[in-house]
Tab-separated table of C-alpha atoms and ligand atoms in Angstrom:
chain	number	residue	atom	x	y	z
V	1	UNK	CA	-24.297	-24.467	-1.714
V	2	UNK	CA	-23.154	-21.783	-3.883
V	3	UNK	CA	-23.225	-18.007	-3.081
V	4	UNK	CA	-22.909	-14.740	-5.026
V	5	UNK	CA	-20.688	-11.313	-3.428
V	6	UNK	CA	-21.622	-8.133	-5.141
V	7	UNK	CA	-18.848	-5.830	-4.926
V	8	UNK	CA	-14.874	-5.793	-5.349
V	9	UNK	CA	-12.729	-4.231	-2.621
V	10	UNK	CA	-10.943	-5.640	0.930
V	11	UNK	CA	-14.784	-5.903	2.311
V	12	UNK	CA	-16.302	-8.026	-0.160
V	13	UNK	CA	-12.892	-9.988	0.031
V	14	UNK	CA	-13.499	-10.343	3.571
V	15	UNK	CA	-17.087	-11.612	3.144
V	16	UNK	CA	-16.276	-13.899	0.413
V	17	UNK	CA	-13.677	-15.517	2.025
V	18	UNK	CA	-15.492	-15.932	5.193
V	19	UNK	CA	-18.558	-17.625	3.275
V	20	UNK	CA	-16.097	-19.707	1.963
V	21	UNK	CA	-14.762	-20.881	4.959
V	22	UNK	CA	-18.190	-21.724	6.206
V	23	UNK	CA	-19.399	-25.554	6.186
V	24	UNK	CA	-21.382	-26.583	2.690
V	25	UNK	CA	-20.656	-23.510	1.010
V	26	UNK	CA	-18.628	-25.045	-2.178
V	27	UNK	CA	-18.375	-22.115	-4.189
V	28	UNK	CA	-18.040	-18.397	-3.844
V	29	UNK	CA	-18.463	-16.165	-6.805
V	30	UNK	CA	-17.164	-11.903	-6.841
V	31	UNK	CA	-18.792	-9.799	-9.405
V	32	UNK	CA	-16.483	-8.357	-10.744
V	33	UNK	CA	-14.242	-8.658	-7.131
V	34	UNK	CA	-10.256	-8.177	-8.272
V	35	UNK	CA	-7.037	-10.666	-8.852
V	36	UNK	CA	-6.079	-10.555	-4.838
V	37	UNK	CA	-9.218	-12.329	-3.988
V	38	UNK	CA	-8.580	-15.472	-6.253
V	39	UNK	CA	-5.187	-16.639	-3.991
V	40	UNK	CA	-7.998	-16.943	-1.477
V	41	UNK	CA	-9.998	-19.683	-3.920
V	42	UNK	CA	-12.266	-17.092	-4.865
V	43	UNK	CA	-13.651	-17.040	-8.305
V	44	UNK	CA	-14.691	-13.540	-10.431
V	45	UNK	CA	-17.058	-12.943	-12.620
V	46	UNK	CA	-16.761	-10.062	-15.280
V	47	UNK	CA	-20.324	-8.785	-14.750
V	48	UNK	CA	-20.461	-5.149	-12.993
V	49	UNK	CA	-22.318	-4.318	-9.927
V	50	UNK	CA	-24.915	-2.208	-11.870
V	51	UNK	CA	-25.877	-5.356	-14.620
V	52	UNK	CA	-28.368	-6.007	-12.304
V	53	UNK	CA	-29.731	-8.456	-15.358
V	54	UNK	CA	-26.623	-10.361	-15.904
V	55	UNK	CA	-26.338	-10.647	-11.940
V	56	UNK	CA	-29.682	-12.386	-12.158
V	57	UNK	CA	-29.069	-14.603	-15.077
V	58	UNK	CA	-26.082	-16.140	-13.427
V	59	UNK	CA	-27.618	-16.496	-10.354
V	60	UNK	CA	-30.596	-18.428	-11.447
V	61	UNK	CA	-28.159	-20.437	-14.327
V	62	UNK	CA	-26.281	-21.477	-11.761
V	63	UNK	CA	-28.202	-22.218	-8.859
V	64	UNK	CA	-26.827	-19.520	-6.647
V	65	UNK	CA	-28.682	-20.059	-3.098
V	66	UNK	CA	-28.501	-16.264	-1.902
V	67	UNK	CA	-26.378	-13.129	-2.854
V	68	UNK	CA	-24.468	-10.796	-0.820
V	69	UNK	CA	-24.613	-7.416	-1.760
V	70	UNK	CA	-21.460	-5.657	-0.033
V	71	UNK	CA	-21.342	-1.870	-1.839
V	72	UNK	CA	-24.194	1.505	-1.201
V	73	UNK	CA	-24.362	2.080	-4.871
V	74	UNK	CA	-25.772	-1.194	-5.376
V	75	UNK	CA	-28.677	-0.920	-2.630
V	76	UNK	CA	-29.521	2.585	-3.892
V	77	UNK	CA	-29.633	1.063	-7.340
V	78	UNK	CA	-32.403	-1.124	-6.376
V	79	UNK	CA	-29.893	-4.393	-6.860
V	80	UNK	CA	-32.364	-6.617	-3.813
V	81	UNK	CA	-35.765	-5.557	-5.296
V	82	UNK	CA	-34.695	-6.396	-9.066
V	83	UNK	CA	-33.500	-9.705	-7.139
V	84	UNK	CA	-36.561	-10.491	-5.393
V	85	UNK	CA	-38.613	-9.505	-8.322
V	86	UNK	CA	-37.017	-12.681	-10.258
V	87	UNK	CA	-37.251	-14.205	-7.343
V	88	UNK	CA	-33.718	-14.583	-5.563
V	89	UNK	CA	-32.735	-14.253	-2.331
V	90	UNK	CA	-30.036	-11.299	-1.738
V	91	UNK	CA	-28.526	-10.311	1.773
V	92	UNK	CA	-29.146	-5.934	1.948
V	93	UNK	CA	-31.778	-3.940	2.150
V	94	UNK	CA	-34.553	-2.693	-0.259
V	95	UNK	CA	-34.133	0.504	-1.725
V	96	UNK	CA	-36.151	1.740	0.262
V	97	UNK	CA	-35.110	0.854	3.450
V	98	UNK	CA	-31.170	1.578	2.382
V	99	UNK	CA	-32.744	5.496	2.092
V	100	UNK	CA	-31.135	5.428	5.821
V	101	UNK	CA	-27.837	5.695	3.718
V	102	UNK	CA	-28.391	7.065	0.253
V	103	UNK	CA	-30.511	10.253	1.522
V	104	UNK	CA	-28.909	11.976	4.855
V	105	UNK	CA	-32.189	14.476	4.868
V	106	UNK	CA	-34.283	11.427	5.219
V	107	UNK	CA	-31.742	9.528	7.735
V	108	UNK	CA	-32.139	13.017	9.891
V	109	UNK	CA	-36.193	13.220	9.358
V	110	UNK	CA	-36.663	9.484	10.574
V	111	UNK	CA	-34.009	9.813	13.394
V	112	UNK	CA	-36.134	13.088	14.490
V	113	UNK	CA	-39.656	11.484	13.650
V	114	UNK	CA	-38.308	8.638	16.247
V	115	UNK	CA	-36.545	10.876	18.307
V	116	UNK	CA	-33.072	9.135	18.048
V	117	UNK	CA	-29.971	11.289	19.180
V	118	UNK	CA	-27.992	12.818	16.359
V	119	UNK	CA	-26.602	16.216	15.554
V	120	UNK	CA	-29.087	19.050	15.375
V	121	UNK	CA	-29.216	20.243	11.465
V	122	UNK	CA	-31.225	21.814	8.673
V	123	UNK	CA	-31.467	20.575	4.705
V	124	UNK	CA	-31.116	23.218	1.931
V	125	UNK	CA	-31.338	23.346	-1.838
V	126	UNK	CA	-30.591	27.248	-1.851
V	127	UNK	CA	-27.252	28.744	-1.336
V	128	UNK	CA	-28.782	32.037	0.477
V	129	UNK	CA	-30.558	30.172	2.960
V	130	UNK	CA	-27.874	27.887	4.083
V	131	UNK	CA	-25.464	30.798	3.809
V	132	UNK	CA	-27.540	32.113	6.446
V	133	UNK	CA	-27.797	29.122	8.655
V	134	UNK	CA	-24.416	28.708	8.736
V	135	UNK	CA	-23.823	32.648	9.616
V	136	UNK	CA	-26.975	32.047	12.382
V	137	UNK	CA	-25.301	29.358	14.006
V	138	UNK	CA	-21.451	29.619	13.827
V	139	UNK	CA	-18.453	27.132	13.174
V	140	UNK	CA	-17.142	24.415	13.911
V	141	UNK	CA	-20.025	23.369	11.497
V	142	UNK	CA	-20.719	20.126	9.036
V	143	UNK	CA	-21.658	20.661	5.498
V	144	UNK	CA	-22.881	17.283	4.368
V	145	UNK	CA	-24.023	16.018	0.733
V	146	UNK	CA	-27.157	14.686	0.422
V	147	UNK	CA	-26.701	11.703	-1.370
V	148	UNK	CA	-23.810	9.009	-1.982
V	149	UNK	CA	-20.424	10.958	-2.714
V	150	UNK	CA	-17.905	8.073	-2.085
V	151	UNK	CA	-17.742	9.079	1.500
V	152	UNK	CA	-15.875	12.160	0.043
V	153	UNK	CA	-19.113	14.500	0.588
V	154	UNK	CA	-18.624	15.825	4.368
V	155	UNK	CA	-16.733	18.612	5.494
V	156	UNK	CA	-16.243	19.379	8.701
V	157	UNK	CA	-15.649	23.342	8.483
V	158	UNK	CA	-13.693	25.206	11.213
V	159	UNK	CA	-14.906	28.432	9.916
V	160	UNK	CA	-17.386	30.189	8.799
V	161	UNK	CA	-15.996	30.686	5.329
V	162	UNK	CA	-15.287	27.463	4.924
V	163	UNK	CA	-18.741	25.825	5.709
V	164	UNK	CA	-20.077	28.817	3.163
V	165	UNK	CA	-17.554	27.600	0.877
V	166	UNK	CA	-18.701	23.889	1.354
V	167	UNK	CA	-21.968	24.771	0.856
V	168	UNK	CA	-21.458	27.061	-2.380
V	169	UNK	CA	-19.612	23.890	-3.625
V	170	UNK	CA	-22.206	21.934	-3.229
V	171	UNK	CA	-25.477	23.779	-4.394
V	172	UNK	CA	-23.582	25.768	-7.049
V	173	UNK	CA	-21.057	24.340	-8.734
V	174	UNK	CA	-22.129	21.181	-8.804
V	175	UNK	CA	-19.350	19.583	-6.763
V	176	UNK	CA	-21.117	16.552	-6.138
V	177	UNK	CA	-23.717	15.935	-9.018
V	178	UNK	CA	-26.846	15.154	-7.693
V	179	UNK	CA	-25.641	14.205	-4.302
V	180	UNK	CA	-24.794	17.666	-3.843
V	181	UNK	CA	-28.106	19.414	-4.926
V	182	UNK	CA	-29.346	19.166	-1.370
V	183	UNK	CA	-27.105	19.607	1.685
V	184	UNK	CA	-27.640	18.844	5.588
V	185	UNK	CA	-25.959	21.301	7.447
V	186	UNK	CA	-25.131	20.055	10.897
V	187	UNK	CA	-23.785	20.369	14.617
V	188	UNK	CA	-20.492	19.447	15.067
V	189	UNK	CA	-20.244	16.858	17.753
V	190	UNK	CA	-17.227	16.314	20.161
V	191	UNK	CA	-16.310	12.967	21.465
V	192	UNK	CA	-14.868	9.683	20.517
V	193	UNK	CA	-16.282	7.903	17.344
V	194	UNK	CA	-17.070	4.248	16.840
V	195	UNK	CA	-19.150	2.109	14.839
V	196	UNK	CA	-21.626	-0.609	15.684
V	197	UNK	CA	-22.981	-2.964	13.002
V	198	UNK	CA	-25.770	-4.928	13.370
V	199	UNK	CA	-27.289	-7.782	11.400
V	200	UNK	CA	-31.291	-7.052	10.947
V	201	UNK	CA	-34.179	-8.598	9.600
V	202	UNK	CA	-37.116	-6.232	10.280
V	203	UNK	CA	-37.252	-5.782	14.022
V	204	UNK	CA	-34.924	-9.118	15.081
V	205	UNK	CA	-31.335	-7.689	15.203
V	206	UNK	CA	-27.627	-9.661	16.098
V	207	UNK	CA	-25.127	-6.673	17.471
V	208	UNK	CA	-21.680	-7.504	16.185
V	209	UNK	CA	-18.382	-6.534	18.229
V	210	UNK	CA	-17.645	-2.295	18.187
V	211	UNK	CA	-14.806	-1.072	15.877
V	212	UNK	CA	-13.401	1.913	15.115
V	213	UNK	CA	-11.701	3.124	11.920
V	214	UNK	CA	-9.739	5.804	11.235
V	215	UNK	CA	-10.773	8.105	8.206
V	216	UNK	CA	-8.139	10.687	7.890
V	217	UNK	CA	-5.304	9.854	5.709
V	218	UNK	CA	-2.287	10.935	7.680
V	219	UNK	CA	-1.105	10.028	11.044
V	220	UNK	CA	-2.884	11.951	13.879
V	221	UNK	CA	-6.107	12.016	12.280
V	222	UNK	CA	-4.988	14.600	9.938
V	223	UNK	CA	-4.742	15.288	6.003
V	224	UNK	CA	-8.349	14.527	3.997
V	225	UNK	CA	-10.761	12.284	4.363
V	226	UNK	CA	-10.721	8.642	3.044
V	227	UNK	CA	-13.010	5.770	2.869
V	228	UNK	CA	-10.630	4.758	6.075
V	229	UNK	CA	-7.563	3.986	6.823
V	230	UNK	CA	-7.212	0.993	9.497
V	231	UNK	CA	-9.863	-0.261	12.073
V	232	UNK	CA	-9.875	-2.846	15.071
V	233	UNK	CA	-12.664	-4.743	16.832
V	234	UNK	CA	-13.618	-4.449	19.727
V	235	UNK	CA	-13.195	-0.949	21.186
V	236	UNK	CA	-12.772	-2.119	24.728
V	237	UNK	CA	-11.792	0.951	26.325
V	238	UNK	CA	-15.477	2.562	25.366
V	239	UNK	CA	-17.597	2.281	28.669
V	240	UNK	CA	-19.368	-0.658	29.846
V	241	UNK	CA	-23.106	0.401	28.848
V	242	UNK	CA	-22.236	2.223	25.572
V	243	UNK	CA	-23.735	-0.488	23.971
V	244	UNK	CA	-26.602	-1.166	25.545
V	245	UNK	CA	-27.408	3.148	25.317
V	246	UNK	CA	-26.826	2.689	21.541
V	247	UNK	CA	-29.430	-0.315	21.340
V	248	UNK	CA	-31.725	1.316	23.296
V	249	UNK	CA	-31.886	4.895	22.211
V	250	UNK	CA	-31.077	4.768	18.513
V	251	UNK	CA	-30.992	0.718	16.948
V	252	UNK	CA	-34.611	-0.301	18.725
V	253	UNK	CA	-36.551	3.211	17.821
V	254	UNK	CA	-34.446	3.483	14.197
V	255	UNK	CA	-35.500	-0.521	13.245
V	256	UNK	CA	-39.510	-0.254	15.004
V	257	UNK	CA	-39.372	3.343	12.818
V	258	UNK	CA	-38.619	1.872	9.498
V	259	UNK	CA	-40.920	-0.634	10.270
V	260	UNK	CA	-44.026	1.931	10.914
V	261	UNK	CA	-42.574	4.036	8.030
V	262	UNK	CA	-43.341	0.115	5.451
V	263	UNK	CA	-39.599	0.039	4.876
V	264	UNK	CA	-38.564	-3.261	6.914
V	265	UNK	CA	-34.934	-3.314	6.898
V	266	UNK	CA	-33.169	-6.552	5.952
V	267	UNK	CA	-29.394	-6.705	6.109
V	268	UNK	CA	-26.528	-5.138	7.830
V	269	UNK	CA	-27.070	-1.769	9.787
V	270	UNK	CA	-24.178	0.307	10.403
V	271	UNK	CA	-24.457	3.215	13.113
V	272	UNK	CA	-21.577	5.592	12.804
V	273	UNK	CA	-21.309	6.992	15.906
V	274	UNK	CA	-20.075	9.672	18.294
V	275	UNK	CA	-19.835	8.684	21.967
V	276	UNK	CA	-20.739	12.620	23.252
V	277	UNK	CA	-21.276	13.997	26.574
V	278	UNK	CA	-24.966	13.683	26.647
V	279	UNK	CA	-24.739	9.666	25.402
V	280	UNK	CA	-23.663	8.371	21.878
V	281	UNK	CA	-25.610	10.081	18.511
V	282	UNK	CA	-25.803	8.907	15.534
V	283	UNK	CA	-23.371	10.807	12.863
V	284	UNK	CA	-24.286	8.549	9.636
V	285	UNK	CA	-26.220	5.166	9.347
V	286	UNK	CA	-24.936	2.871	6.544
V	287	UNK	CA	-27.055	0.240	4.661
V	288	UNK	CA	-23.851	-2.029	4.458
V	289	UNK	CA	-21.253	-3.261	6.107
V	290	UNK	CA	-18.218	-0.738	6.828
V	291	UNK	CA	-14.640	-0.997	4.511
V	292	UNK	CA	-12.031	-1.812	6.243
V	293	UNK	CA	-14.521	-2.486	9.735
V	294	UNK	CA	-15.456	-5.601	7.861
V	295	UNK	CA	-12.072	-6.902	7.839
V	296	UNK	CA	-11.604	-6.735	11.363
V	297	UNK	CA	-15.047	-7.707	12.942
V	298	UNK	CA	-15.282	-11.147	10.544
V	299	UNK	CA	-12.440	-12.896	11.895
V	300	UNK	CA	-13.780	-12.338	14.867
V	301	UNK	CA	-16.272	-14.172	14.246
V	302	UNK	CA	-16.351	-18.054	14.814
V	303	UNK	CA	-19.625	-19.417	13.688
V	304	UNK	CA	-20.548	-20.203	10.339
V	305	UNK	CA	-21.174	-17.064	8.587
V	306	UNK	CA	-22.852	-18.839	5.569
V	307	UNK	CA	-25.427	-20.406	7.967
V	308	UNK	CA	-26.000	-17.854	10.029
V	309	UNK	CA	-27.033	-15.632	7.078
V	310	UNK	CA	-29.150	-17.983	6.046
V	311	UNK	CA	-30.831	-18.243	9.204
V	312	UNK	CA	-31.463	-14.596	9.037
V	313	UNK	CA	-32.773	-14.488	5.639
V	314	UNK	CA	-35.305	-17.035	6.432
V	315	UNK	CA	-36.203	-15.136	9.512
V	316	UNK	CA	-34.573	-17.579	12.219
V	317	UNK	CA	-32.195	-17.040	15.254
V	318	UNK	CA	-28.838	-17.083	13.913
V	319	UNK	CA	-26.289	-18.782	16.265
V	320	UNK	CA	-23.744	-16.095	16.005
V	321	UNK	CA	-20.697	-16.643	17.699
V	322	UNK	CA	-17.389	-14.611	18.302
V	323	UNK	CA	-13.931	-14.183	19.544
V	324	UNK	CA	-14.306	-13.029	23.346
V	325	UNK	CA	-10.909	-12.478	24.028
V	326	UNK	CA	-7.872	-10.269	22.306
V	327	UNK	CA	-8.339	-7.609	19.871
V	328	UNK	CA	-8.128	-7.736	15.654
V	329	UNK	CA	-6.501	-4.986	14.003
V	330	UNK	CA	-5.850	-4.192	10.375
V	331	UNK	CA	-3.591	-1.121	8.293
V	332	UNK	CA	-4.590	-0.207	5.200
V	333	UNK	CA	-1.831	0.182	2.758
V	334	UNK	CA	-2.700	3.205	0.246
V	335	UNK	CA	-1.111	4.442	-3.241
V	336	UNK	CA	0.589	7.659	-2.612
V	337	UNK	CA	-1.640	10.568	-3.225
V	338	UNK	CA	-5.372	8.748	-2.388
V	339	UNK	CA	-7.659	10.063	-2.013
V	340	UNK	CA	-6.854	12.452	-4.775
V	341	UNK	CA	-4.800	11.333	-7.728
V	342	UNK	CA	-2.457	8.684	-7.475
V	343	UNK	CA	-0.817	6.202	-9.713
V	344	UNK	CA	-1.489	2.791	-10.650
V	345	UNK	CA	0.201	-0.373	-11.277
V	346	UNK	CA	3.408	-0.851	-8.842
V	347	UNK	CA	4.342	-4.141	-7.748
V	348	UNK	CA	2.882	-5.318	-4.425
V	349	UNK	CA	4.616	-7.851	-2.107
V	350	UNK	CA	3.881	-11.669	-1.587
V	351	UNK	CA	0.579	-12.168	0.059
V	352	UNK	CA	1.610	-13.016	3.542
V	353	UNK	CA	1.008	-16.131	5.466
V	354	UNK	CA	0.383	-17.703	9.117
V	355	UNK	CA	-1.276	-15.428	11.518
V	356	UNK	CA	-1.575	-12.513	9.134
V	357	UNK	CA	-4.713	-12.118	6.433
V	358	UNK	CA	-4.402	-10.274	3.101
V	359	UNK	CA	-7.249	-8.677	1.663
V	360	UNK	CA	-7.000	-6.872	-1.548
V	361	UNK	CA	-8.740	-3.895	-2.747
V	362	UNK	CA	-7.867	-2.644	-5.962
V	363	UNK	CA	-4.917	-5.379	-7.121
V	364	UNK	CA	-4.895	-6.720	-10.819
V	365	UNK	CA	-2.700	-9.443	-12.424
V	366	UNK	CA	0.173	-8.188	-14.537
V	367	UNK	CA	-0.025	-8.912	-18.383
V	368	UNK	CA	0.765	-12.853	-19.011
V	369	UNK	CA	1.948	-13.378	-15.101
V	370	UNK	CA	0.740	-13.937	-11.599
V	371	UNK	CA	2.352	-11.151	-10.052
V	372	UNK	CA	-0.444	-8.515	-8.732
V	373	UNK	CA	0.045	-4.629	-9.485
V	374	UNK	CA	-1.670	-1.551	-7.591
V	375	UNK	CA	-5.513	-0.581	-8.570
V	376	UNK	CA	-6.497	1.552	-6.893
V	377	UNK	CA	-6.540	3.896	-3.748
V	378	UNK	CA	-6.702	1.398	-1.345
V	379	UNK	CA	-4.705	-1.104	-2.172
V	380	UNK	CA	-4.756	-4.208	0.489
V	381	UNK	CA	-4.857	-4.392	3.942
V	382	UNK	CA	-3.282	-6.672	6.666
V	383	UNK	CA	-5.157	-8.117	9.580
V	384	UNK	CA	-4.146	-10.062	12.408
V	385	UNK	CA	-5.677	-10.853	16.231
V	386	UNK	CA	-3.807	-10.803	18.773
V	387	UNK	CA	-4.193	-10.740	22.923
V	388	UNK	CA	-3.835	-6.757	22.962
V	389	UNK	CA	-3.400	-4.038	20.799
V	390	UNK	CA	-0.323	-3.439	20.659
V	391	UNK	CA	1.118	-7.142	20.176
V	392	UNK	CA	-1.301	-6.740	17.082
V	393	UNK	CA	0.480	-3.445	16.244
V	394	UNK	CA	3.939	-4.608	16.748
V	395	UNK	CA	3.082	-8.185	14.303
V	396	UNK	CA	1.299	-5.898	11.775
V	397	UNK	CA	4.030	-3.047	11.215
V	398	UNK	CA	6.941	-5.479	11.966
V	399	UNK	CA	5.505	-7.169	8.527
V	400	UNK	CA	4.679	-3.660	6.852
V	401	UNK	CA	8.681	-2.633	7.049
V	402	UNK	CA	9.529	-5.651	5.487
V	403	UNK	CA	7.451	-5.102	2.853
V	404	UNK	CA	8.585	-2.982	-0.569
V	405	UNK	CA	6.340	0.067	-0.352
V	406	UNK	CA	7.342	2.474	-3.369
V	407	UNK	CA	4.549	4.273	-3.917
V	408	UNK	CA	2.610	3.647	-1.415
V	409	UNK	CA	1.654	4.595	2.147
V	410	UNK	CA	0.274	3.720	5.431
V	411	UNK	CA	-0.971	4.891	8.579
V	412	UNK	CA	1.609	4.235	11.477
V	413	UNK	CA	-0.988	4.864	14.448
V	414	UNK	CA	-3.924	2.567	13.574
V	415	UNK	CA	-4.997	1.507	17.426
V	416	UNK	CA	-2.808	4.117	18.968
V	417	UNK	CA	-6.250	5.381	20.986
V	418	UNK	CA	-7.029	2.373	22.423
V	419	UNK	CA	-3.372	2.478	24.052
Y	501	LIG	P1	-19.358	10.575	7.275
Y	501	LIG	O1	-18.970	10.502	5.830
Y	501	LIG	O2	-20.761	10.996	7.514
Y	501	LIG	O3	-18.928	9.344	8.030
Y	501	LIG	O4	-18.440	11.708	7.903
Y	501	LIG	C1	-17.051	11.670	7.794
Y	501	LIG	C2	-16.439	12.089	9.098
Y	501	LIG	O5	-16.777	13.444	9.402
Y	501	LIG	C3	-16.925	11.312	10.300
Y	501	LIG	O6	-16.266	10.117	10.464
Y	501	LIG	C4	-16.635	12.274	11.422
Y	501	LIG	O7	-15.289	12.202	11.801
Y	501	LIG	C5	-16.885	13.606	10.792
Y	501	LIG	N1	-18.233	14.085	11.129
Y	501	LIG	C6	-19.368	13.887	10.433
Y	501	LIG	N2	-20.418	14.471	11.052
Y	501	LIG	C7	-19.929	15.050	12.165
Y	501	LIG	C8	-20.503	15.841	13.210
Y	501	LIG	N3	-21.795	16.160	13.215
Y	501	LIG	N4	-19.691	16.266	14.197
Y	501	LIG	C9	-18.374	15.980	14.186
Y	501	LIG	N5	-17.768	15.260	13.225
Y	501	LIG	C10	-18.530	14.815	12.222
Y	502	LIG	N1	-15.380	2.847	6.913
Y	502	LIG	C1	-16.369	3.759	6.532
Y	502	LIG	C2	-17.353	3.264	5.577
Y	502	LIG	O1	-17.353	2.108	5.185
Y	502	LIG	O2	-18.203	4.047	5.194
């Protein structure tokens, strides 16, 4: 069997590689992917996320059996309908259903249609009026972009002015192109976050182990938000029924919703969540797997992911099995300055070996040599398992100072809260 990953950063080289691994899966092609992934046997193709047509020629030319699509931009694009219009198979949900991610106003009006816990808020396209909602109801406060922004679009204002100023961003200048034309203004929620991925096919749905990432850039959850910064799977020191209270109050009504609403959802479901006094609430539902949760949850896992996605797909119980015991935990390294500007092209070290993964993220080839250079703002992460968390720490960061890191940085405290 051959498969297709849409996508090119350390999630899509996590699924790839995984697939890969997985019995009668021969070949694994990345469009486009990036260098790092090919140490791993992984083979690019120069065809763009957004060439939906290209995407669909080489799928059929070369008997592809299903396609992975790992990015948001892709579902909003409409990448599994053009797919299943020519008649392929591809692992994500309809446009339709991946509204859950692309539109926050519509995530909030199904979640309150269905009555599933997440932060009281209102949606504006005027300034004036959510000037006034913010004045009406005070700060802390969330000013939140309608649409995709790179995960760059949500500010969590501690003031007043600031939430105004979010908002004048947004709806007036034109901070966020379209995204921004419509903002959800929101309650800001106190207690721990985590995230819980499930795989779905309409109503059937396979939990996968909690993680939790960490989004700020700096140590101490401080300095601006990123795409995230480090994760590890599972968060064991959440309580016992968290869980099952998730399931219950927001995966069963959210799946049975899209359902009644003729948007079946087929793929991965990702509940961000915030584990608050009155229960955990949904703070953002993605239509894809999380980067870097990914790169932590699928070694976890110790069936065959190929299979089991197949399974799925055809609307059968997957045998899903995973790691019960230990913890895995992966750093991000960064190029100085993400998320704003930062440079490109410095050396990175030897991909490591043993009980440590590499997965790249942006990483090219130098000209005419093997060596791989800096692409990007996240640059490659390191993952390991290990009995506890802080074994896993101590492996991981032992490796990190022995790397050469000029020009770029990491987050020392990745786990610290589960300490
Ligand atoms: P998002 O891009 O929606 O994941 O939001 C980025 C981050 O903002 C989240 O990971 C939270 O830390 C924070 N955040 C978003 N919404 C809320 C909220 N309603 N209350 C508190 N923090 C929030
Ligand atoms: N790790 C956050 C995200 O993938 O959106």
């Amino acid at each position: 069997m051959k498969l297709l990953v849409v996508g090119s950063g350390g999630r899509e080289h996590a699924i790839a590689k995984k697939l890969l691994e997985s019995k009668g899966v021969d070949q694994v092609f990345v469009a486009p992917g990036n260098a790092g992934m090919t140490l791993d046997g992984l083979e690019r193709l120069n065809i763009k996320i957004h060439e939906h047509s290209k995407l669909i020629a080489f799928a059929k030319e070369n008997e592809i059996a299903w396609t992975f699509i790992g990015p948001d931009d892709a579902l909003a694009a409409g990448i599994v309908d053009d797919f299943a219009q020519a008649g392929l198979k591809a692992f994500g949900p309809s446009r339709l259903a991946a509204e859950l991610e692309w539109s926050k106003d519509f995530a909030k009006q199904i979640m309150v249609k269905y009555q599933v816990p997440t932060a009281a808020s209102g949606t504006f396209t005027d300034f004036k009026e959510a000037e006034a909602y913010i004045q009406k109801k005070g700060a802390p406060i969330v000013v939140k972009a309608d649409g995709l922004a790179l995960g760059k679009g949500v500010v969590v204002a501690e003031t007043i002015d600031e939430a105004v100023a979010a908002a004048h961003a947004m709806l007036l200048e034109n901070k966020f192109g379209d995204s921004g034309a419509r903002v959800v203004i929101e309650e800001f929620l106190v207690g721990e976050e985590f995230s819980l991925f499930a795989f779905v096919n309409g109503e059937q749905f396979y939990l996968m182990p909690t993680a939790q990432d960490h989004k700020r850039a700096y140590d101490g959850d401080r300095g601006p938000n990123t795409g995230g910064m480090g994760a590890y799977a599972p968060v064991a020191h959440l309580p016992k029924d968290v869980v099952d209270r998730t399931v219950e109050t927001i995966l069963k009504p959210i799946l049975k919703g899209m359902i009644e609403e003729g948007r079946p959802y087929l793929g991965i479901l990702y509940c961000g969540l915030i584990l608050t006094a009155d229960g955990p609430k949904v703070i953002e539902f993605n239509a894809r797997f999380g980067d870097p949760e990914t790169q932590v949850i699928l070694p976890r896992l110790t069936s065959d992911f190929a299979q089991n996605l197949t399974d799925i797909l055809a609307g059968k119980e997957p045998e899903l099995t995973w790691l019960e015991d230990g913890v895995t935990l992966g750093v991000v390294v960064a190029s100085e300055g993400y998320p704003l500007a930062y440079d490109r092209g410095i050396q990175l070290p030897a991909k490591t070996q043993g009980d440590i993964i590499t997965y790249y993220a942006g990483a090219r080839f130098a000209k005419n040599s093997q060596a791989l250079l800096s692409d990007g703002g996240r640059v490659y992460m390191l993952v390991t398992t290990a009995d506890t968390v802080q074994a896993a720490q101590s492996r991981i960061y032992k490796t990190l100072e022995g790397q050469k890191m000029q020009g770029l940085f990491y987050r020392s405290d990745i786990g610290d809260k589960a300490n």
